[in-house]
Amino acid sequence: MDCLPLFHKLQGRAVLLVGGGDKALRKARLVLDAGAVLRVIAPQISAQLQALVAQQGQCVLRAYQDSDMQAGCALVLAATGDVAINAQIARQAQARGIPVYAVGVPELSSVMFPAIVDRSPLVIAVSTAGHAPVLARLARAKIETVLPASYGRLATLAARFRDQVKAALPQVSARRVFWEKNLQGAVAEQVFAGREQQAEQLLAQAIESADTQVRGEVYLVGAGPGDADLLTFKALRLMQQADVVLYDRLVAPAILELCRRDALRLYVGKQASQHSVPQDQINQKLVELALQGHRVVRLKGGDPFIFGRGGEEIAQLAAQGIPFQVVPGITAASGCSAYAGIPLTHRDYAQSVRFVTGHRKDGELDLPWSELVSPMQTVVFYMGLGCLSDICQQLIAYGRDAQTPIAVVENGTTAEQRVFAGTLATINQQVSEFAVQSPSLIIVGEVVALRDQLNWFAGAFD
Ligand code: SAH
């Protein structure tokens, strides 16, 4: 993060604004909205700015002097048309430790103005730390469209009931659940429809019937293969509610970022050979956390029920009577094949697709090879990179043509995705030449060759 967003309390505090033109006017509006007492200094001040400041502050019609910079000022804004003067004011403010924003001199400004979505008391600030202000404005416009204008009224209603809810529900997690439920259900709808009284009645009833104790729950959530845009809405909703998140190595950092900020994050990742947290301990941890009343997200790469050991985790939860939900995710085979331009089935080339694991058991690849060589079938190997040469040899030994197309997709669906396509006879060479790493998915079958026909598509992701 280049800058930390903090919200500035300016009610009744002195703000110095140097400048009398349009830029000064825009800043004046914002700080006056936040309740500041404004002192504007400039040889000429527009009539509009003078009228605005007349409500709360004063205008001084002369050039800025060094003595205007006074201690006790909460914020200095340099918005003259002259960048050199703005820079000088910024230096003086910085020397006194006063936060300053100087138009045209970002390097001397200690604060900057974000793009603002104002649903007071709900306020959203968007910044790119000055790197791409237009992007911040576009993001703001998007947020404006998804937040109903009456969100501010909803926040005010919540503020009125805050103490009452606190008294009725002393447990923090119970209050959190209460607000999550009521700020998006019937109460919110009444506010949006302008029926505040009905909203208040509903909220009062909800307080009476609210659960004072929260029961823990576990959500087994599929995080997809890497691209955060492949999450489901449900996954995102639960990730933003959970108090604790247990995640493993395959979960991309960008996805983890989408979890609630103050949720506790526990890494239980497993590397192929070194099991950092044994599975039974993960199962046990889930049970413990839920029994303590937490809402726990167990975030897993891809789909929890495809080579994800999700079944074992819920078996333990079910045995202990702990409520759980399973949220499917896009499995690596679907994600990688789509982003690599390889349809897994095709009327002419593959009428079935099979997902198998290439993980060795006691050093052996224990797979039904004779079934994996049937024609018109696509075979996808998860966890197979380490035994790619064995896989190719066995398939050939059991009768699959050495010229059968095969692809290895590394870091599928992410910005780092690499796709290597060849034949059972050649792929090993390519994979060692390009030092392909885990996670990688192996796709075998005629469908891999279709990738060339879909060149435009593959090109977009390579
Ligand atoms: N539950 C997961 C699979 C876990 S097994 C799912 O449904 O996708 C781990 C294996 O999945 C890895 O060894 C690799 O073969 C595959 N995999 C997962 N994410 C991948 C990715 N982004 N790119 C390529 N392969 C991936």
Coordinates of C-alpha atoms and ligand atoms in Angstrom, one line a residue:
M1 CA 0.0 0.0 0.0
D2 CA 1.5 3.3 -1.0
C3 CA -0.7 5.4 1.3
L4 CA -2.7 4.5 4.4
P5 CA -6.3 5.8 4.1
L6 CA -7.3 7.5 7.3
F7 CA -10.4 9.7 7.9
H8 CA -9.7 13.1 9.2
K9 CA -11.9 14.7 11.8
L10 CA -12.2 18.4 11.0
Q11 CA -15.3 19.5 12.8
G12 CA -14.6 23.0 14.2
R13 CA -10.9 22.8 13.3
A14 CA -8.9 25.5 11.4
V15 CA -8.0 24.8 7.8
L16 CA -5.8 27.2 5.8
L17 CA -6.6 27.4 2.1
V18 CA -4.3 29.5 -0.1
G19 CA -5.9 30.3 -3.4
G20 CA -9.1 31.8 -4.7
G21 CA -9.9 30.0 -8.0
D22 CA -11.8 26.9 -9.1
K23 CA -9.4 24.4 -7.6
A24 CA -9.6 26.2 -4.2
L25 CA -13.4 26.2 -4.5
R26 CA -13.5 22.4 -5.0
K27 CA -11.3 21.8 -1.9
A28 CA -13.2 24.4 0.1
R29 CA -16.5 22.5 -0.5
L30 CA -15.0 19.3 0.8
V31 CA -13.5 20.6 4.0
L32 CA -16.5 22.7 4.8
D33 CA -18.7 19.6 4.3
A34 CA -16.5 18.0 6.9
G35 CA -17.2 20.9 9.3
A36 CA -13.9 22.7 9.2
V37 CA -13.4 26.4 9.9
L38 CA -11.8 27.8 6.8
R39 CA -9.4 30.7 6.4
V40 CA -8.9 31.5 2.7
I41 CA -6.0 33.7 1.6
A42 CA -5.6 35.1 -1.9
P43 CA -5.3 38.5 -3.6
Q44 CA -8.5 37.6 -5.6
I45 CA -11.2 35.2 -4.4
S46 CA -14.1 34.2 -6.6
A47 CA -17.5 35.4 -5.6
Q48 CA -18.7 31.8 -5.3
L49 CA -15.9 30.9 -2.9
Q50 CA -16.5 34.0 -0.9
A51 CA -20.2 33.1 -0.5
L52 CA -19.3 29.6 0.5
V53 CA -16.8 30.6 3.1
A54 CA -19.1 33.2 4.6
Q55 CA -21.0 30.4 6.3
Q56 CA -18.0 29.1 8.2
G57 CA -14.7 30.9 8.0
Q58 CA -13.1 34.0 6.6
C59 CA -11.5 35.4 3.5
V60 CA -8.4 37.5 3.5
L61 CA -7.9 39.4 0.3
R62 CA -4.1 39.6 -0.1
A63 CA -1.1 37.5 -1.1
Y64 CA 0.0 34.7 1.2
Q65 CA 2.7 35.6 3.8
D66 CA 4.9 33.3 5.8
S67 CA 3.3 34.4 9.0
D68 CA 0.0 32.9 7.8
M69 CA 1.3 29.5 8.5
Q70 CA 0.2 29.0 12.1
A71 CA 0.5 26.2 14.5
G72 CA -2.8 24.6 15.5
C73 CA -3.9 24.5 11.9
A74 CA -5.3 21.0 11.2
L75 CA -4.7 21.0 7.4
V76 CA -3.1 23.3 4.9
L77 CA -4.2 23.4 1.3
A78 CA -2.1 25.2 -1.3
A79 CA -4.2 25.8 -4.4
T80 CA -2.8 29.0 -5.9
G81 CA -2.3 28.9 -9.7
D82 CA 1.5 29.0 -9.1
V83 CA 3.2 25.7 -8.5
A84 CA 6.3 27.4 -7.0
I85 CA 4.2 29.1 -4.3
N86 CA 2.3 25.9 -3.7
A87 CA 5.6 24.2 -3.1
Q88 CA 6.9 26.8 -0.8
I89 CA 3.7 26.6 1.3
A90 CA 4.0 22.8 1.4
R91 CA 7.5 23.0 2.7
Q92 CA 6.5 25.4 5.4
A93 CA 3.6 23.2 6.5
Q94 CA 5.8 20.1 6.5
A95 CA 8.4 21.9 8.6
R96 CA 5.7 22.5 11.2
G97 CA 4.4 19.0 11.0
I98 CA 1.0 20.2 9.6
P99 CA -0.6 17.9 7.0
V100 CA -0.6 19.6 3.6
Y101 CA -1.9 19.1 0.2
A102 CA -0.3 21.2 -2.5
V103 CA -1.9 21.3 -6.0
G104 CA 0.7 20.3 -8.7
V105 CA 3.3 19.2 -6.2
P106 CA 2.5 15.6 -5.1
E107 CA 6.1 15.1 -3.9
L108 CA 5.7 17.8 -1.2
S109 CA 2.1 16.9 -0.2
S110 CA 1.8 14.8 2.9
V111 CA -1.8 13.9 2.2
M112 CA -3.9 13.5 -0.9
F113 CA -7.6 13.7 -1.8
P114 CA -9.2 10.5 -2.7
A115 CA -12.2 10.0 -5.0
I116 CA -15.1 10.0 -2.6
V117 CA -18.4 8.1 -2.5
D118 CA -20.5 10.0 0.0
R119 CA -23.4 8.2 1.7
S120 CA -22.8 10.0 5.0
P121 CA -22.2 8.7 7.5
L122 CA -21.0 6.0 5.2
V123 CA -18.0 7.4 3.2
I124 CA -15.9 5.5 0.8
A125 CA -12.5 6.9 -0.3
V126 CA -10.7 5.6 -3.4
S127 CA -7.1 6.3 -4.2
T128 CA -4.4 5.2 -6.6
A129 CA -1.8 7.2 -4.6
G130 CA -1.8 9.6 -7.5
H131 CA -0.6 7.0 -10.0
A132 CA -3.8 6.7 -12.0
P133 CA -6.4 9.3 -10.8
V134 CA -8.7 8.4 -13.7
L135 CA -8.8 4.8 -12.6
A136 CA -9.8 6.0 -9.1
R137 CA -12.6 8.0 -10.6
L138 CA -13.8 5.0 -12.7
A139 CA -13.7 2.8 -9.6
R140 CA -15.7 5.4 -7.7
A141 CA -18.3 5.5 -10.5
K142 CA -18.6 1.7 -10.2
I143 CA -19.1 1.9 -6.5
E144 CA -21.6 4.6 -6.9
T145 CA -23.7 2.4 -9.1
V146 CA -23.8 -0.5 -6.6
L147 CA -24.5 1.4 -3.4
P148 CA -28.1 2.6 -3.2
A149 CA -28.3 6.3 -2.5
S150 CA -30.2 5.6 0.7
Y151 CA -27.2 3.7 2.2
G152 CA -26.5 6.8 4.3
R153 CA -30.0 6.6 5.8
L154 CA -29.4 3.0 6.6
A155 CA -26.1 3.9 8.4
T156 CA -27.9 6.6 10.4
L157 CA -30.6 4.1 11.4
A158 CA -27.9 1.6 12.6
A159 CA -26.2 4.4 14.6
R160 CA -29.5 5.2 16.4
F161 CA -29.9 1.5 17.4
R162 CA -26.2 0.9 18.2
D163 CA -26.4 1.2 22.0
Q164 CA -29.6 -0.8 22.2
V165 CA -28.1 -3.7 20.2
K166 CA -24.9 -3.5 22.3
A167 CA -27.0 -3.9 25.5
A168 CA -29.1 -6.8 24.1
L169 CA -26.1 -8.6 22.6
P170 CA -23.0 -8.3 24.7
Q171 CA -21.1 -10.9 22.6
V172 CA -19.2 -9.1 19.8
S173 CA -19.7 -12.0 17.3
A174 CA -23.4 -12.1 18.1
R175 CA -23.7 -8.4 17.3
R176 CA -21.7 -8.8 14.1
V177 CA -24.1 -11.6 12.9
F178 CA -27.1 -9.4 13.9
W179 CA -25.9 -6.5 11.8
E180 CA -24.9 -8.6 8.9
K181 CA -28.4 -10.1 8.8
N182 CA -30.3 -6.9 9.3
L183 CA -28.3 -4.4 7.2
Q184 CA -29.1 -6.5 4.1
G185 CA -32.5 -8.0 4.7
A186 CA -36.0 -6.7 5.2
V187 CA -34.9 -3.7 7.3
A188 CA -32.6 -2.4 4.6
E189 CA -35.3 -2.8 2.0
Q190 CA -37.7 -0.7 4.0
V191 CA -35.1 2.0 4.4
F192 CA -34.4 1.9 0.6
A193 CA -38.2 2.2 0.0
G194 CA -38.3 5.3 2.3
R195 CA -40.3 3.6 5.0
E196 CA -38.1 4.4 8.0
Q197 CA -40.8 3.8 10.6
Q198 CA -41.4 0.3 9.4
A199 CA -37.7 -0.3 9.3
E200 CA -37.4 0.8 12.9
Q201 CA -40.2 -1.5 14.0
L202 CA -38.6 -4.4 12.2
L203 CA -35.2 -3.7 13.8
A204 CA -36.7 -3.4 17.2
Q205 CA -38.4 -6.8 16.7
A206 CA -35.2 -8.3 15.4
I207 CA -33.3 -7.2 18.6
E208 CA -35.9 -9.0 20.7
S209 CA -35.5 -12.2 18.9
A210 CA -31.8 -12.1 18.1
D211 CA -29.5 -15.0 19.1
T212 CA -27.3 -13.9 22.0
Q213 CA -24.9 -16.7 21.4
V214 CA -23.5 -17.4 17.9
R215 CA -23.1 -21.0 16.9
G216 CA -19.9 -21.7 15.1
E217 CA -20.1 -22.9 11.5
V218 CA -17.6 -24.1 8.9
Y219 CA -17.7 -23.1 5.2
L220 CA -15.6 -25.3 3.0
V221 CA -15.0 -22.9 0.1
G222 CA -13.6 -23.6 -3.3
A223 CA -11.3 -20.7 -4.2
G224 CA -10.8 -21.7 -7.9
P225 CA -7.5 -22.2 -9.6
G226 CA -6.0 -18.7 -9.2
D227 CA -7.8 -15.9 -11.0
A228 CA -9.8 -14.1 -8.3
D229 CA -12.5 -13.3 -10.8
L230 CA -13.4 -17.1 -10.9
L231 CA -14.7 -17.0 -7.3
T232 CA -18.4 -17.6 -6.9
F233 CA -20.6 -14.9 -5.3
K234 CA -21.3 -17.3 -2.5
A235 CA -17.7 -17.9 -1.8
L236 CA -17.0 -14.1 -1.7
R237 CA -20.0 -13.5 0.7
L238 CA -18.9 -16.2 3.1
M239 CA -15.2 -15.1 2.9
Q240 CA -16.3 -11.6 3.9
Q241 CA -18.3 -12.9 6.9
A242 CA -15.9 -15.4 8.4
D243 CA -14.0 -14.7 11.6
V244 CA -11.2 -17.2 10.8
V245 CA -9.8 -18.3 7.5
L246 CA -7.7 -21.5 7.1
Y247 CA -6.0 -21.6 3.7
D248 CA -3.4 -23.5 1.9
R249 CA -0.6 -23.0 -0.6
L250 CA -2.8 -23.1 -3.7
V251 CA -4.9 -20.1 -2.6
A252 CA -3.6 -17.0 -4.5
P253 CA -2.8 -14.0 -2.3
A254 CA -5.2 -11.8 -4.3
I255 CA -8.0 -14.2 -3.3
L256 CA -7.0 -14.1 0.4
E257 CA -7.1 -10.4 0.2
L258 CA -10.9 -10.6 -0.4
C259 CA -11.5 -12.1 3.0
R260 CA -12.7 -9.9 5.8
R261 CA -9.8 -7.6 6.8
D262 CA -9.9 -8.4 10.5
A263 CA -10.4 -12.1 10.1
L264 CA -7.7 -14.3 11.6
R265 CA -5.8 -16.1 8.8
L266 CA -4.2 -19.4 9.5
Y267 CA -1.9 -21.0 7.0
V268 CA -2.2 -24.8 6.9
G269 CA -0.5 -25.3 3.5
K270 CA 0.9 -28.5 2.3
Q271 CA 3.8 -28.9 0.0
A272 CA 4.0 -32.1 -2.1
S273 CA 6.6 -33.7 0.1
Q274 CA 6.5 -31.8 3.3
H275 CA 3.2 -31.8 5.1
S276 CA 3.3 -28.6 7.2
V277 CA 0.0 -29.3 9.1
P278 CA -1.2 -32.9 9.0
Q279 CA -4.7 -33.4 7.7
D280 CA -6.1 -34.7 11.0
Q281 CA -4.8 -31.6 12.8
I282 CA -6.6 -29.4 10.2
N283 CA -9.8 -31.4 10.8
Q284 CA -9.4 -31.0 14.5
K285 CA -8.7 -27.3 14.3
L286 CA -11.9 -26.7 12.3
V287 CA -13.9 -28.5 15.0
E288 CA -12.2 -26.5 17.8
L289 CA -12.7 -23.1 16.1
A290 CA -16.4 -23.9 15.4
L291 CA -17.0 -25.0 18.9
Q292 CA -15.6 -21.7 20.1
G293 CA -18.4 -20.0 18.2
H294 CA -16.4 -18.9 15.2
R295 CA -17.5 -18.8 11.6
V296 CA -14.7 -20.5 9.8
V297 CA -13.8 -20.5 6.2
R298 CA -11.7 -23.4 5.0
L299 CA -10.4 -22.0 1.8
K300 CA -9.2 -24.5 -0.7
G301 CA -7.7 -24.3 -4.2
G302 CA -10.0 -25.3 -7.0
D303 CA -13.0 -27.3 -5.9
P304 CA -13.0 -28.7 -2.3
F305 CA -14.4 -32.1 -3.5
I306 CA -11.9 -32.7 -6.3
F307 CA -8.6 -34.0 -4.9
G308 CA -9.2 -31.5 -2.0
R309 CA -9.8 -33.9 0.9
G310 CA -12.9 -31.9 1.5
G311 CA -14.8 -35.1 2.3
E312 CA -12.5 -36.0 5.2
E313 CA -12.9 -32.5 6.7
I314 CA -16.7 -32.5 6.6
A315 CA -16.9 -36.1 7.9
Q316 CA -15.3 -34.9 11.2
L317 CA -17.6 -31.9 11.3
A318 CA -20.6 -34.0 10.8
A319 CA -19.5 -36.4 13.5
Q320 CA -19.4 -33.6 16.0
G321 CA -22.7 -32.1 14.9
I322 CA -21.1 -28.9 13.6
P323 CA -23.1 -27.1 10.9
F324 CA -21.2 -26.7 7.6
Q325 CA -21.7 -25.6 4.1
V326 CA -19.7 -26.6 1.0
V327 CA -19.2 -24.1 -1.7
P328 CA -18.0 -25.5 -5.0
G329 CA -15.2 -23.9 -6.9
I330 CA -13.9 -24.0 -10.4
T331 CA -11.5 -27.0 -10.5
A332 CA -8.1 -26.7 -12.0
A333 CA -9.1 -28.8 -15.0
S334 CA -12.0 -26.5 -15.9
G335 CA -10.0 -23.3 -15.3
C336 CA -6.7 -24.4 -17.0
S337 CA -8.4 -25.9 -20.0
A338 CA -10.6 -22.8 -20.5
Y339 CA -7.7 -20.4 -20.2
A340 CA -5.4 -22.5 -22.4
G341 CA -8.0 -22.9 -25.2
I342 CA -8.4 -26.6 -24.8
P343 CA -12.0 -27.9 -24.7
L344 CA -12.1 -31.0 -22.4
T345 CA -14.7 -32.7 -24.5
H346 CA -15.6 -32.4 -28.2
R347 CA -18.1 -34.3 -30.3
D348 CA -15.4 -35.5 -32.7
Y349 CA -12.4 -36.1 -30.3
A350 CA -13.5 -36.8 -26.8
Q351 CA -16.8 -38.0 -25.4
S352 CA -15.6 -38.3 -21.9
V353 CA -13.1 -36.7 -19.6
R354 CA -11.4 -38.3 -16.6
F355 CA -9.7 -36.6 -13.7
V356 CA -7.0 -38.6 -12.0
T357 CA -4.2 -37.9 -9.5
G358 CA -0.6 -38.4 -10.5
H359 CA 0.4 -38.5 -6.9
R360 CA 2.6 -41.5 -6.0
K361 CA 1.6 -43.9 -3.3
D362 CA 4.6 -45.6 -1.8
G363 CA 6.7 -44.4 -4.7
E364 CA 4.3 -46.1 -7.2
L365 CA 1.9 -44.6 -9.7
D366 CA -1.0 -46.8 -8.9
L367 CA -3.5 -46.1 -11.8
P368 CA -5.8 -48.2 -14.0
W369 CA -3.6 -47.6 -17.1
S370 CA -5.6 -49.8 -19.4
E371 CA -8.7 -47.6 -18.8
L372 CA -6.7 -44.4 -19.4
V373 CA -5.6 -45.3 -22.9
S374 CA -9.1 -45.6 -24.5
P375 CA -9.6 -43.4 -27.5
M376 CA -12.1 -40.5 -27.5
Q377 CA -11.2 -39.8 -23.9
T378 CA -9.4 -36.8 -22.3
V379 CA -7.4 -37.6 -19.2
V380 CA -6.5 -34.8 -16.8
F381 CA -3.7 -35.5 -14.3
Y382 CA -3.7 -33.4 -11.1
M383 CA -0.4 -33.4 -9.0
G384 CA 1.3 -35.2 -11.9
L385 CA 4.3 -33.0 -12.8
G386 CA 6.8 -34.9 -10.7
C387 CA 5.9 -38.2 -12.5
L388 CA 5.3 -36.8 -16.0
S389 CA 7.8 -39.1 -17.7
D390 CA 6.3 -42.2 -16.0
I391 CA 2.8 -41.1 -17.1
C392 CA 3.9 -40.7 -20.7
Q393 CA 5.8 -44.0 -20.7
Q394 CA 2.9 -45.9 -19.1
L395 CA 0.3 -44.5 -21.5
I396 CA 2.5 -45.5 -24.5
A397 CA 3.2 -48.9 -23.0
Y398 CA -0.5 -49.6 -22.5
G399 CA -1.2 -48.6 -26.1
R400 CA -1.8 -44.9 -26.5
D401 CA 0.0 -43.5 -29.6
A402 CA 3.2 -41.7 -28.8
Q403 CA 2.0 -38.9 -31.0
T404 CA -1.0 -38.3 -28.8
P405 CA -1.2 -34.5 -28.0
I406 CA -0.5 -33.5 -24.4
A407 CA -0.4 -30.1 -22.6
V408 CA 1.1 -29.0 -19.3
V409 CA -0.5 -25.8 -17.9
E410 CA 1.6 -24.1 -15.2
N411 CA -0.1 -21.6 -12.9
G412 CA -3.2 -21.8 -14.9
T413 CA -5.7 -18.9 -15.0
T414 CA -3.2 -16.5 -13.4
A415 CA -1.1 -13.8 -15.0
E416 CA 1.9 -16.2 -14.8
Q417 CA 0.2 -19.0 -16.8
R418 CA 2.4 -20.9 -19.2
V419 CA 1.2 -23.6 -21.5
F420 CA 3.4 -26.2 -23.1
A421 CA 1.9 -28.4 -25.7
G422 CA 3.5 -31.4 -27.4
T423 CA 3.1 -35.1 -27.7
L424 CA 3.6 -38.0 -25.3
A425 CA 7.0 -38.5 -26.9
T426 CA 8.2 -34.9 -26.7
I427 CA 6.6 -33.2 -23.6
N428 CA 9.2 -34.3 -21.1
Q429 CA 11.9 -32.5 -23.0
Q430 CA 9.9 -29.3 -23.1
V431 CA 9.0 -29.4 -19.4
S432 CA 12.6 -29.8 -18.3
E433 CA 13.9 -27.2 -20.8
F434 CA 11.5 -24.6 -19.5
A435 CA 11.8 -25.6 -15.8
V436 CA 8.1 -26.0 -15.4
Q437 CA 7.0 -25.7 -11.8
S438 CA 4.1 -26.7 -9.6
P439 CA 1.2 -26.2 -9.7
S440 CA 0.9 -27.7 -13.1
L441 CA -1.9 -29.6 -14.7
I442 CA -1.5 -32.3 -17.4
I443 CA -4.1 -32.7 -20.1
V444 CA -3.8 -35.7 -22.5
G445 CA -5.9 -36.3 -25.6
E446 CA -6.7 -35.2 -29.1
V447 CA -8.6 -32.1 -27.8
V448 CA -5.2 -30.6 -27.0
A449 CA -4.5 -30.1 -30.7
L450 CA -7.7 -28.0 -31.0
R451 CA -5.7 -25.3 -29.2
D452 CA -4.0 -24.4 -32.5
Q453 CA -7.3 -24.0 -34.2
L454 CA -8.4 -21.6 -31.4
N455 CA -5.2 -19.7 -31.8
W456 CA -6.7 -16.3 -31.2
F457 CA -8.0 -17.5 -27.9
A458 CA -4.8 -19.1 -26.7
G459 CA -2.8 -16.1 -27.7
A460 CA -4.7 -13.9 -25.4
F461 CA -3.5 -15.8 -22.4
D462 CA 0.0 -17.0 -23.1
Ligands
SAH1 N1 -9.0 -29.1 -5.3 C1 -8.1 -28.7 -6.4 C2 -7.0 -29.6 -6.7 C3 -6.0 -29.8 -5.6 S1 -4.7 -30.9 -6.0 C4 -8.9 -28.4 -7.6 O1 -10.1 -28.7 -7.7 O2 -8.4 -27.8 -8.6 C5 -3.4 -29.8 -6.5 C6 -3.2 -29.9 -8.0 O3 -4.1 -29.2 -8.7 C7 -1.9 -29.3 -8.4 O4 -0.8 -30.3 -8.2 C8 -2.1 -29.1 -9.9 O5 -2.0 -30.3 -10.6 C9 -3.6 -28.7 -9.9 N2 -3.7 -27.2 -9.9 C10 -4.3 -26.5 -9.0 N3 -4.3 -25.2 -9.3 C11 -3.6 -25.1 -10.5 C12 -3.3 -24.1 -11.4 N4 -3.6 -22.8 -11.1 N5 -2.6 -24.4 -12.5 C13 -2.3 -25.6 -12.8 N6 -2.6 -26.7 -12.0 C14 -3.3 -26.4 -10.9

